[in-house]
Coordinates of C-alpha atoms and ligand atoms in Angstrom, one line a residue:
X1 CA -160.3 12.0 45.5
X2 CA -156.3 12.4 45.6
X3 CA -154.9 13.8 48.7
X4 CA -154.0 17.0 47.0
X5 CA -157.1 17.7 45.7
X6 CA -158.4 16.8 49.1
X7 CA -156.3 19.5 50.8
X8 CA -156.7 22.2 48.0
X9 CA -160.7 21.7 48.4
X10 CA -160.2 22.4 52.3
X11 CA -157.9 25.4 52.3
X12 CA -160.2 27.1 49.8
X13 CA -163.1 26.1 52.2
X14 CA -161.0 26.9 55.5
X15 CA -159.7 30.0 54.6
X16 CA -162.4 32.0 52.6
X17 CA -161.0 35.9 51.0
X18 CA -157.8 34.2 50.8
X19 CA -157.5 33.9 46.9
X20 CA -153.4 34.3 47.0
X21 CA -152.9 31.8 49.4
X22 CA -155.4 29.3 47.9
X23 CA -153.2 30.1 44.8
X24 CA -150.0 29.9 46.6
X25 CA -151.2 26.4 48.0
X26 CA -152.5 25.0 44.5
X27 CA -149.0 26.2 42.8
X28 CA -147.0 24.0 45.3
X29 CA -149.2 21.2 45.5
X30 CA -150.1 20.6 42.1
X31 CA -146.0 20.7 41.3
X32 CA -145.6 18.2 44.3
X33 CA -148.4 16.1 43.1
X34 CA -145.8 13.2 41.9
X35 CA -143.8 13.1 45.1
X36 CA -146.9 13.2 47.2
X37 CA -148.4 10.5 45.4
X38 CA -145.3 8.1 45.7
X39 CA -146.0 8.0 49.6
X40 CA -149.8 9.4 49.6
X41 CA -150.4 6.5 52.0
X42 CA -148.1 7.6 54.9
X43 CA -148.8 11.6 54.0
X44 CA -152.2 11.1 54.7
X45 CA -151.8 9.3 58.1
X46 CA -149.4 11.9 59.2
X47 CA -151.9 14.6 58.0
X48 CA -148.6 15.9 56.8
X49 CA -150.1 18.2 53.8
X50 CA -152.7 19.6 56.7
X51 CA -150.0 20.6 59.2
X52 CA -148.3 21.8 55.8
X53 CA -150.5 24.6 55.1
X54 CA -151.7 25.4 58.3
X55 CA -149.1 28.1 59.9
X56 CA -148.1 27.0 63.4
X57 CA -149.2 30.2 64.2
X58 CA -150.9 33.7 63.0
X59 CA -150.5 37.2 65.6
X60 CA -153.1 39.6 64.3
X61 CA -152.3 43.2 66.6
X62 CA -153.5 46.5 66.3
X63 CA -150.9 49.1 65.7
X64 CA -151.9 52.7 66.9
X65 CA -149.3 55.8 66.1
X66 CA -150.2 59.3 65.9
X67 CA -149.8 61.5 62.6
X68 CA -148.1 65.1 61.8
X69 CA -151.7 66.9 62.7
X70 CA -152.2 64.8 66.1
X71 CA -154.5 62.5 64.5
X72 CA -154.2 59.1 66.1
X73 CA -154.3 56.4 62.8
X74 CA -154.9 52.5 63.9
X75 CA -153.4 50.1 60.8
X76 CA -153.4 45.9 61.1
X77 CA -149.9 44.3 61.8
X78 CA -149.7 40.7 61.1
X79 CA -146.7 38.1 61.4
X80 CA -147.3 34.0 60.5
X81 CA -145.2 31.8 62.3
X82 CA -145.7 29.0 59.5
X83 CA -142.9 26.1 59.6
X84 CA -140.2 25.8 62.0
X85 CA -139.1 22.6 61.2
X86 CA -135.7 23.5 59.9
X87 CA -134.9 26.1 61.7
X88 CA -136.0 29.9 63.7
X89 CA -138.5 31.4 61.1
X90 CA -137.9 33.8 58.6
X91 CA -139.4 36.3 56.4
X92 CA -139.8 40.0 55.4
X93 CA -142.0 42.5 56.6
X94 CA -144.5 44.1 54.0
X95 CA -145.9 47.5 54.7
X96 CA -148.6 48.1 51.6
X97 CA -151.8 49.5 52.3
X98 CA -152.9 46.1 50.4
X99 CA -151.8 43.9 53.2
X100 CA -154.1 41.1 54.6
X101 CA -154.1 38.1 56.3
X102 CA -154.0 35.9 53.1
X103 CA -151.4 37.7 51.3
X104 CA -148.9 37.5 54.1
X105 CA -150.0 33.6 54.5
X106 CA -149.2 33.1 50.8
X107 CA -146.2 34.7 51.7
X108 CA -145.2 32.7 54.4
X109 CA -146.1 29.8 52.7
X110 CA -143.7 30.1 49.8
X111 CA -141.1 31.5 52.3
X112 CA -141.2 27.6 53.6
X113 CA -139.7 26.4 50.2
X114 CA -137.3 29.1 48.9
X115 CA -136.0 29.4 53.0
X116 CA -135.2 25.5 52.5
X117 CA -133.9 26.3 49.1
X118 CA -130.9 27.8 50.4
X119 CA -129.3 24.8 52.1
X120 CA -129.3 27.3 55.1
X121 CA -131.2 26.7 58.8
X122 CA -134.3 28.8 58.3
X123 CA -137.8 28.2 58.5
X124 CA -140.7 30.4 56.7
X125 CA -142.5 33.2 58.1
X126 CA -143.5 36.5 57.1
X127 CA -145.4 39.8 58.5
X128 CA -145.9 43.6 57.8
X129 CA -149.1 45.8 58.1
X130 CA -151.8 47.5 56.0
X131 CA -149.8 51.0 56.5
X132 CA -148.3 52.6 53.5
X133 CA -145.0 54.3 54.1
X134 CA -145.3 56.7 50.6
X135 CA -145.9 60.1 51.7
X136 CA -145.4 59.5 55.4
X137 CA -142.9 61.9 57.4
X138 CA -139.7 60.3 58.7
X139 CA -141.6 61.5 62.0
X140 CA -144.5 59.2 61.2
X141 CA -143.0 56.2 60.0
X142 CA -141.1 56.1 63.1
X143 CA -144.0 56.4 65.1
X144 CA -145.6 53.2 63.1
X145 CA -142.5 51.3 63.2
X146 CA -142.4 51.5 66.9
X147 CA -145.9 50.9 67.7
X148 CA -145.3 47.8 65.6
X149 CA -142.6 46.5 67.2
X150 CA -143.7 47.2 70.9
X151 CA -146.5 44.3 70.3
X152 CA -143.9 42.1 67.4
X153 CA -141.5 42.0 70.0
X154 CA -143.2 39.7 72.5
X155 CA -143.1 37.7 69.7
X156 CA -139.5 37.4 68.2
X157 CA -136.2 36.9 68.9
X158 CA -133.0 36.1 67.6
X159 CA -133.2 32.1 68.0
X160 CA -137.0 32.1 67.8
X161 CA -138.1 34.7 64.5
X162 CA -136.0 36.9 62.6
X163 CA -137.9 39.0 60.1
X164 CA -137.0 41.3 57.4
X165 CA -137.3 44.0 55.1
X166 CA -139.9 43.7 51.7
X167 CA -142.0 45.8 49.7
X168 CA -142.2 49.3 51.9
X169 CA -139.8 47.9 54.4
X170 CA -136.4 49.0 53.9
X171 CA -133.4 50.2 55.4
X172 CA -134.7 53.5 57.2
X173 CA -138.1 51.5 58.8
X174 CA -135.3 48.4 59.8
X175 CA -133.5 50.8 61.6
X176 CA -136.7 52.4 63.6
X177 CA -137.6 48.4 64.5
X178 CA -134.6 47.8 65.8
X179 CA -134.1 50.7 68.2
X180 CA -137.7 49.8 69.6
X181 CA -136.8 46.1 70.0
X182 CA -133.4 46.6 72.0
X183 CA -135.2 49.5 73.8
X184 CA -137.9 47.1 75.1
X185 CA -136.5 44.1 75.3
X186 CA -133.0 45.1 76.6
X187 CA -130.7 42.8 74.2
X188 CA -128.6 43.9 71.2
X189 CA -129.4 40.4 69.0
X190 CA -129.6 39.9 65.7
X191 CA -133.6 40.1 65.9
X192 CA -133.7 41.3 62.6
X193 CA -131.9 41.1 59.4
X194 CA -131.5 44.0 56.4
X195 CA -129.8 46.2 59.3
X196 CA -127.7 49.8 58.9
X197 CA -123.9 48.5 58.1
X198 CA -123.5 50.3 61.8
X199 CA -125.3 48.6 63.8
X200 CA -124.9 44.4 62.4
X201 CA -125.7 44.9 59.0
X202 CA -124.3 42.5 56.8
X203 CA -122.4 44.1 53.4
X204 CA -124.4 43.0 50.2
X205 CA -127.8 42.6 51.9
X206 CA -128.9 45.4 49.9
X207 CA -127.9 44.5 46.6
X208 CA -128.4 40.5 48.0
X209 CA -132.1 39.5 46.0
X210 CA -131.4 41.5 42.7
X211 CA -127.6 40.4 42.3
X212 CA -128.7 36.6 43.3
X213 CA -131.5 36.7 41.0
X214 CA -128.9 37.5 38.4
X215 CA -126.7 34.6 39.3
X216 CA -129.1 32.2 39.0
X217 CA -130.9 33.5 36.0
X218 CA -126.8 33.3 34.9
X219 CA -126.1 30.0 35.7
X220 CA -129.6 28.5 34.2
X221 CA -129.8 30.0 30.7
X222 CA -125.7 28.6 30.6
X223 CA -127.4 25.1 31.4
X224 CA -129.5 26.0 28.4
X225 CA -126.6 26.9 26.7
X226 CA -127.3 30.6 26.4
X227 CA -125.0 33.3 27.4
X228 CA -126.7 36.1 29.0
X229 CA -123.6 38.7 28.0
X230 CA -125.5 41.0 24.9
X231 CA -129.4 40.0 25.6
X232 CA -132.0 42.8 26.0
X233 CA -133.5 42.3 29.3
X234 CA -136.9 43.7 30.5
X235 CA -137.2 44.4 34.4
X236 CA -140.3 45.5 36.1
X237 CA -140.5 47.8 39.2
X238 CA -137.8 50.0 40.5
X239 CA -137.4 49.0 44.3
X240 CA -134.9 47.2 46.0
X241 CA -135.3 43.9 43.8
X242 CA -135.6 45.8 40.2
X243 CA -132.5 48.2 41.2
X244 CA -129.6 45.8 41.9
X245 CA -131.6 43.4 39.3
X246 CA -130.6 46.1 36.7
X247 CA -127.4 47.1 37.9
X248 CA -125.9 43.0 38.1
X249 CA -127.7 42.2 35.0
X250 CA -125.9 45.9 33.1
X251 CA -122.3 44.1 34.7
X252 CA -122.6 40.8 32.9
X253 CA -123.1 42.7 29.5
X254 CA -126.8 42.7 29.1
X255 CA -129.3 45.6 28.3
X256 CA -132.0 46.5 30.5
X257 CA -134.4 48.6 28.7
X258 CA -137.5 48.9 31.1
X259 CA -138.1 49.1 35.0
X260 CA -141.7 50.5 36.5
X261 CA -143.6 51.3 39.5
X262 CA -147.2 51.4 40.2
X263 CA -148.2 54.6 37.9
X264 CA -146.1 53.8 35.2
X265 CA -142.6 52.1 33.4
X266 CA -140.0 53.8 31.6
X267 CA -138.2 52.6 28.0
X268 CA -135.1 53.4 27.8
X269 CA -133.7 51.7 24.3
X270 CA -129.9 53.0 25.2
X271 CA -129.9 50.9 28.7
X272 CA -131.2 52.3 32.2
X273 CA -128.9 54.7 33.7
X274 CA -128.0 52.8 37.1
X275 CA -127.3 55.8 38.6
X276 CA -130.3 58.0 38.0
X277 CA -132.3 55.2 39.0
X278 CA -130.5 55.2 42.3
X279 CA -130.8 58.9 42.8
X280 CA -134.5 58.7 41.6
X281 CA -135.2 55.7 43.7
X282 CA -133.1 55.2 46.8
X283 CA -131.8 59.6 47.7
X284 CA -135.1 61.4 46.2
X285 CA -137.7 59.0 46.5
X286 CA -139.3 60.3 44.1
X287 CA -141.4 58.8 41.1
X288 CA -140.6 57.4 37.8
X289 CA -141.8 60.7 36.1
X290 CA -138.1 61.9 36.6
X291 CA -136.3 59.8 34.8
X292 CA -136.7 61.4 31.8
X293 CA -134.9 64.6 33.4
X294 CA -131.9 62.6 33.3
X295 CA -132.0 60.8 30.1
X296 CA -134.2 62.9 27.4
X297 CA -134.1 60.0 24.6
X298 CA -136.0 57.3 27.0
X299 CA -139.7 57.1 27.4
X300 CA -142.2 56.8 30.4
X301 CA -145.4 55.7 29.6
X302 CA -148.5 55.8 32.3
X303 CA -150.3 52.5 33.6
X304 CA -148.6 48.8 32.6
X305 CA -146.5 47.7 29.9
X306 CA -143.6 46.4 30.6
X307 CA -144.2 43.0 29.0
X308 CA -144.6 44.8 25.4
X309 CA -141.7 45.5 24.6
X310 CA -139.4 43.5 22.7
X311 CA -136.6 41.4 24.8
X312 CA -135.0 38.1 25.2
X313 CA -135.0 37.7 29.1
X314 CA -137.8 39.0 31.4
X315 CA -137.6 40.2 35.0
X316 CA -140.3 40.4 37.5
X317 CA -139.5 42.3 40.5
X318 CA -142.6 44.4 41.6
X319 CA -145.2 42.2 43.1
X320 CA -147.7 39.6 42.7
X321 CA -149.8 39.1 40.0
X322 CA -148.2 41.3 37.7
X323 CA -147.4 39.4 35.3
X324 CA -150.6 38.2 33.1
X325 CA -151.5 35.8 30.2
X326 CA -151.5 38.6 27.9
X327 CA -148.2 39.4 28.8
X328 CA -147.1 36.3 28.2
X329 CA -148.9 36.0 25.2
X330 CA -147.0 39.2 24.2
X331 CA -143.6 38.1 25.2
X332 CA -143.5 34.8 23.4
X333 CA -144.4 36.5 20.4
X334 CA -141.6 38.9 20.8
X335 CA -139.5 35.6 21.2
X336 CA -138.7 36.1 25.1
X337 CA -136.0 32.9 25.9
X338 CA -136.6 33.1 29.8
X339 CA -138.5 34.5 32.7
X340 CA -137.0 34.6 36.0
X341 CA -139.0 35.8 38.8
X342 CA -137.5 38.3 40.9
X343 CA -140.9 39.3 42.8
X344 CA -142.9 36.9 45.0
X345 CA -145.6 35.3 43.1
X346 CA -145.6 37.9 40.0
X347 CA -146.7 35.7 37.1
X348 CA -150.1 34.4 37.2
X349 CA -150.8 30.6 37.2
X350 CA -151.9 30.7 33.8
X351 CA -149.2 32.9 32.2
X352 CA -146.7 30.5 33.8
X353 CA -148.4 27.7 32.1
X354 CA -148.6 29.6 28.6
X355 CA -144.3 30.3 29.1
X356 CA -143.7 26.6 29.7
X357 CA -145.9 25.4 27.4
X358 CA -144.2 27.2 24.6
X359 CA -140.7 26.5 26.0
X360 CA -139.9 29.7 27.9
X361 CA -137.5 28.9 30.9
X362 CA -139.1 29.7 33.5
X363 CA -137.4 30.1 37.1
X364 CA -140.1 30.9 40.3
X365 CA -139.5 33.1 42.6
X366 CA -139.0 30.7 45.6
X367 CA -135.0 29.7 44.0
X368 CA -134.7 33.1 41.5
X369 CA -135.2 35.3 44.6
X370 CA -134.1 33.3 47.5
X371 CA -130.9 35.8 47.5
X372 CA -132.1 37.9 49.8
X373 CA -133.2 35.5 52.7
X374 CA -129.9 34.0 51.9
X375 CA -127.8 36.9 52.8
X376 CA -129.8 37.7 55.7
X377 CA -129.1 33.9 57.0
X378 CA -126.0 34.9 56.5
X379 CA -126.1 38.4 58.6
X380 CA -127.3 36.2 61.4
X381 CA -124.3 33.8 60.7
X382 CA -122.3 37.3 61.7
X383 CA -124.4 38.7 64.1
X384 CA -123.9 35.5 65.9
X385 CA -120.4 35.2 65.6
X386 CA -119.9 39.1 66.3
X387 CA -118.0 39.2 62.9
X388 CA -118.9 40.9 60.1
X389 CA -117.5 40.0 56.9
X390 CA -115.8 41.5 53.7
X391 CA -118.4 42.5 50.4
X392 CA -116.3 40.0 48.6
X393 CA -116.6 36.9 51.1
X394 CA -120.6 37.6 51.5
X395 CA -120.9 37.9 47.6
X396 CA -118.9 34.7 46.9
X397 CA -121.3 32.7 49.4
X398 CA -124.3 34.1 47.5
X399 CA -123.3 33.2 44.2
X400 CA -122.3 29.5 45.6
X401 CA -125.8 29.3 47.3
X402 CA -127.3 30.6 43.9
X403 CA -125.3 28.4 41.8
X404 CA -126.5 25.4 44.6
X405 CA -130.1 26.3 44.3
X406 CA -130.0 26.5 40.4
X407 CA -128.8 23.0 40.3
X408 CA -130.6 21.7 43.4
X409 CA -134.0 22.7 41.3
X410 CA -133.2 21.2 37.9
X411 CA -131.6 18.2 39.2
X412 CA -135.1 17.5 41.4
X413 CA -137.1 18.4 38.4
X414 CA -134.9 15.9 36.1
X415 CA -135.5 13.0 39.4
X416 CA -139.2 13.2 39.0
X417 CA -139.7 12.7 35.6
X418 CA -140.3 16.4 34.9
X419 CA -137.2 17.8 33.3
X420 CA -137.0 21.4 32.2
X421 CA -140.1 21.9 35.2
X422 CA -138.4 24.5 37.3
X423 CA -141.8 25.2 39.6
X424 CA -142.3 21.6 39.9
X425 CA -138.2 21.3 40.2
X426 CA -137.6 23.9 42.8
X427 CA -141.0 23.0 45.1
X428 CA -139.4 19.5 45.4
X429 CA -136.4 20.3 46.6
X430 CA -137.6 22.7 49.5
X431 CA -140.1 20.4 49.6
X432 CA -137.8 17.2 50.8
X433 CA -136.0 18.8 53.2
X434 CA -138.8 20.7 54.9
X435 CA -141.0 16.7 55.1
X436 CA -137.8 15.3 56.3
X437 CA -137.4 17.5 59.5
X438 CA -141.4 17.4 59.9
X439 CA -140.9 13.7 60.4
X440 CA -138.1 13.8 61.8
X441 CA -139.4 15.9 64.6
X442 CA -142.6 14.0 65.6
X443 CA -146.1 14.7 65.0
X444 CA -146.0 18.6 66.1
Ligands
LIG1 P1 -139.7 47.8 47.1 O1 -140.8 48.3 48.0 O2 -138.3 48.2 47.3 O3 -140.1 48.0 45.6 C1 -141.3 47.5 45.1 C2 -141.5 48.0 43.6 O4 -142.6 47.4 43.1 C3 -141.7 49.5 43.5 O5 -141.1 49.9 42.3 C4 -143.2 49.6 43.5 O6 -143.7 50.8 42.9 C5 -143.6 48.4 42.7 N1 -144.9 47.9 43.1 C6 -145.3 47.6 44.4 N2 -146.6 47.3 44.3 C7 -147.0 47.4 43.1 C8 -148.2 47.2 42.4 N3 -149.3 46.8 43.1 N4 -148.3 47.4 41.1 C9 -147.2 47.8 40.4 N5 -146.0 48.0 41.0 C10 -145.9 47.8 42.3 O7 -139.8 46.2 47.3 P2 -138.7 45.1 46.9 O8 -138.0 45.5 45.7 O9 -138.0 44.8 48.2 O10 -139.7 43.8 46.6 C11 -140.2 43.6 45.3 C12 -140.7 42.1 45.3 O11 -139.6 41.3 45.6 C13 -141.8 41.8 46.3 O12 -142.6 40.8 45.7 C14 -141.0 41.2 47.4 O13 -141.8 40.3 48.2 C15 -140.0 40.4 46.6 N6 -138.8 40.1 47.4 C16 -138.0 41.0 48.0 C17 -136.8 40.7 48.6 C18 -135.9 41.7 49.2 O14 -134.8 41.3 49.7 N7 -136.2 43.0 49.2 C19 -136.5 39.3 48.8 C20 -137.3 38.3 48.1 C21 -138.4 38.7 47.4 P3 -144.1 52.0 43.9 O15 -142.9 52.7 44.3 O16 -145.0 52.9 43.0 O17 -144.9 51.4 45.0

């Protein structure tokens, strides 16, 4: 049996109820299967593929907080310490009541890549906690967020783990983290990234993933030799991601017509109003049911459906799994030219196969999104310096690092035989990097 399918067998066996990571871990490795097999011989004596997907280490705490009517609640907190090779490891925090061990491993695993994708000194890791922020008090989610970080903090630091924001983890739940770490730990570091602008934030962290996602889906389709300006786009979800997604992708003279959350999706065939969305979305927090308050002509529509409607580029920004073979079915017959993943993970394996087999372009997630960990390297850059630096000088670096990443993927794609592979493409070239610090660095 091939090495791959000998480590894919054992992570299915080793880590049972884990079916995102054993998906996460066949996507990579199946893409890698040509480099791996050029020096199986020496990956298998270094057990390299094993010490690949095992995280160096996974903190499982209990986090108890008391709610509005005195009721003490007790959630899961997790953070995976997977690959430190190239640098202190890094990774959002998710906070969805459908958080378990073997999402946030998948998580962390992909992190690996997309982290080396960058160019930029960070390993992968991620965390969060089965505790759902929608509907919480302000009172209440501070009184998570500090339970949290009393037991995180033994365990992270500004040279040793740096997480993040993600899904349910955003500026306001930052903040609360923060306060708690410095309280108990007694150091004002950079111990976390997606901070207030007051207190070693870094300008365009916010706007970092969507904007990025833009410049690479930019720079790719004019590769392609596409221009994005006048193409209908489709987004999905309407957090963080799906917001600045639809506000960069409005600024280079396309048409977003759809965004979503988890009841339902709005079509609006005159172009999302940018700032409703915002008022909806970031001031209200309210659900997608109000939209049509500000824009009467537009449509909302309960469950899925996104992927129905006609459009020539596709963005995924919700979550994993979103994304189905149906879906693609339904965009290729609506003659979709490319997907570009702005979620973690949101196609399904075989709706990424359908796209590429009938010439889609598809970007993953791991380069499309890598934004966002990319301007938070680059908050620590400031943190560390005690600088902070102008909107203009941060957005420039992302768009270089974007730009970097877009070719970095189709160039390694183009090496191995595989052109117009962007999985295979951008899991080599996180790949390489990450195998040449491992060994490098010693058996460890
Ligand atoms: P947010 O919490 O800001 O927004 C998530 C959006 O997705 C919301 O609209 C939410 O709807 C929707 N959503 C969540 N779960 C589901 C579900 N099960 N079904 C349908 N819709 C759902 O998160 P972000 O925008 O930060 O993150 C979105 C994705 O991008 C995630 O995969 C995340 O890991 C990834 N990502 C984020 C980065 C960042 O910098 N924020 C960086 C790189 C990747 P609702 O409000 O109803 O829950």
């Amino acid at each position: 049996m091939s090495y791959v399918d000998e480590v894919i067998e054992k992570v299915i066996a080793q880590n049972p109820s884990q079916p995102e990571f054993h998906q996460a871990v066949k996507e990579v490795l199946e893409s890698l299967r040509v480099v791996i097999e050029a020096n199986e011989e020496k990956y298998r004596k270094d057990a390299l593929l094993e010490r690949l997907v095992n995280p160096e280490r996974a903190i499982i705490f209990r986090v108890p907080w008391v709610d509005d009517k005195g009721q003490v609640q007790v959630n899961t907190g997790y953070r995976v310490q997977f690959n430190s090779a190239i640098g202190p490891y890094k990774g959002g925090l998710r906070l969805h009541p459908s958080v378990n061990l073997g999402i946030i491993k998948f998580l962390g695993f992909e992190q690996i890549f997309k982290n080396s994708l960058t160019g930029l000194p960070i390993g992968g890791g991620k965390g969060g906690a089965d505790f759902d922020p929608k509907g919480k008090s302000d009172r209440e989610v501070m009184a998570f967020c500090q339970s949290f970080m009393t037991e995180l903090c033994k365990h992270i630091g500004a040279d040793t783990d740096v997480p993040a924001g993600d899904i349910g983890t955003g500026a306001r739940e930052i903040g609360y983290m923060f306060g708690q770490y410095k309280r108990i730990r007694g150091v004002y570091e950079g111990v976390l990234t997606g901070k207030g602008l007051s207190y070693g934030g870094s300008l365009a962290r916010t706007e970092a993933t969507g904007y990025g996602l833009l410049y690479l889906t930019k720079e790719l389709l004019k590769l392609n030799g596409i221009d994005i300006a006048g193409k209908t786009v489709c987004v999905s979800g309407s957090g963080n991601v799906a917001i600045y997604a639809t506000e960069k992708a409005t600024q280079m003279g396309a048409k977003v017509v759809t965004v979503s959350d988890s009841n339902g999706w709005v079509y609006d065939p005159d172009g999302i109003d940018i700032a409703a969305l915002k008022e909806i979305k970031e001031v209200k927090r309210a659900r997608l049911t109000e939209y049509k308050n500000y824009r009467p002509n537009s449509e909302y529509h309960e469950g899925r459906g996104v992927w129905s409607i006609k459009c020539d580029i596709a963005l995924p920004c919700a979550t994993q799994n979103e994304l189905h073979l149906d879906d693609a079915k339904a965009l290729v017959a609506n003659g979709c030219l490319a997907v570009c993943e702005g979620a973690n993970m949101p196609t399904t394996m075989e709706a990424t196969e359908y796209l590429q087999a009938n010439n889609v372009i598809f970007a993953p997630g791991k380069a499309a999104n890598a934004g966002g960990v990319a301007t938070s390297a680059l908050e620590m850059s400031q943190n560390s310096e005690r600088l902070s630096w102008s909107f203009e000088e941060v957005d420039q670096k992302l768009q270089n690092i974007m730009v970097n990443i877009c070719h970095n993927m189709v160039d390694a794609a183009k090496r191995y035989g595989c052109e117009g592979n962007y999985v295979a493409g951008a899991n080599i070239a996180g790949f390489e990097k990450v195998v040449d610090a491992m060994t490098a660095q010693g058996i460890c």
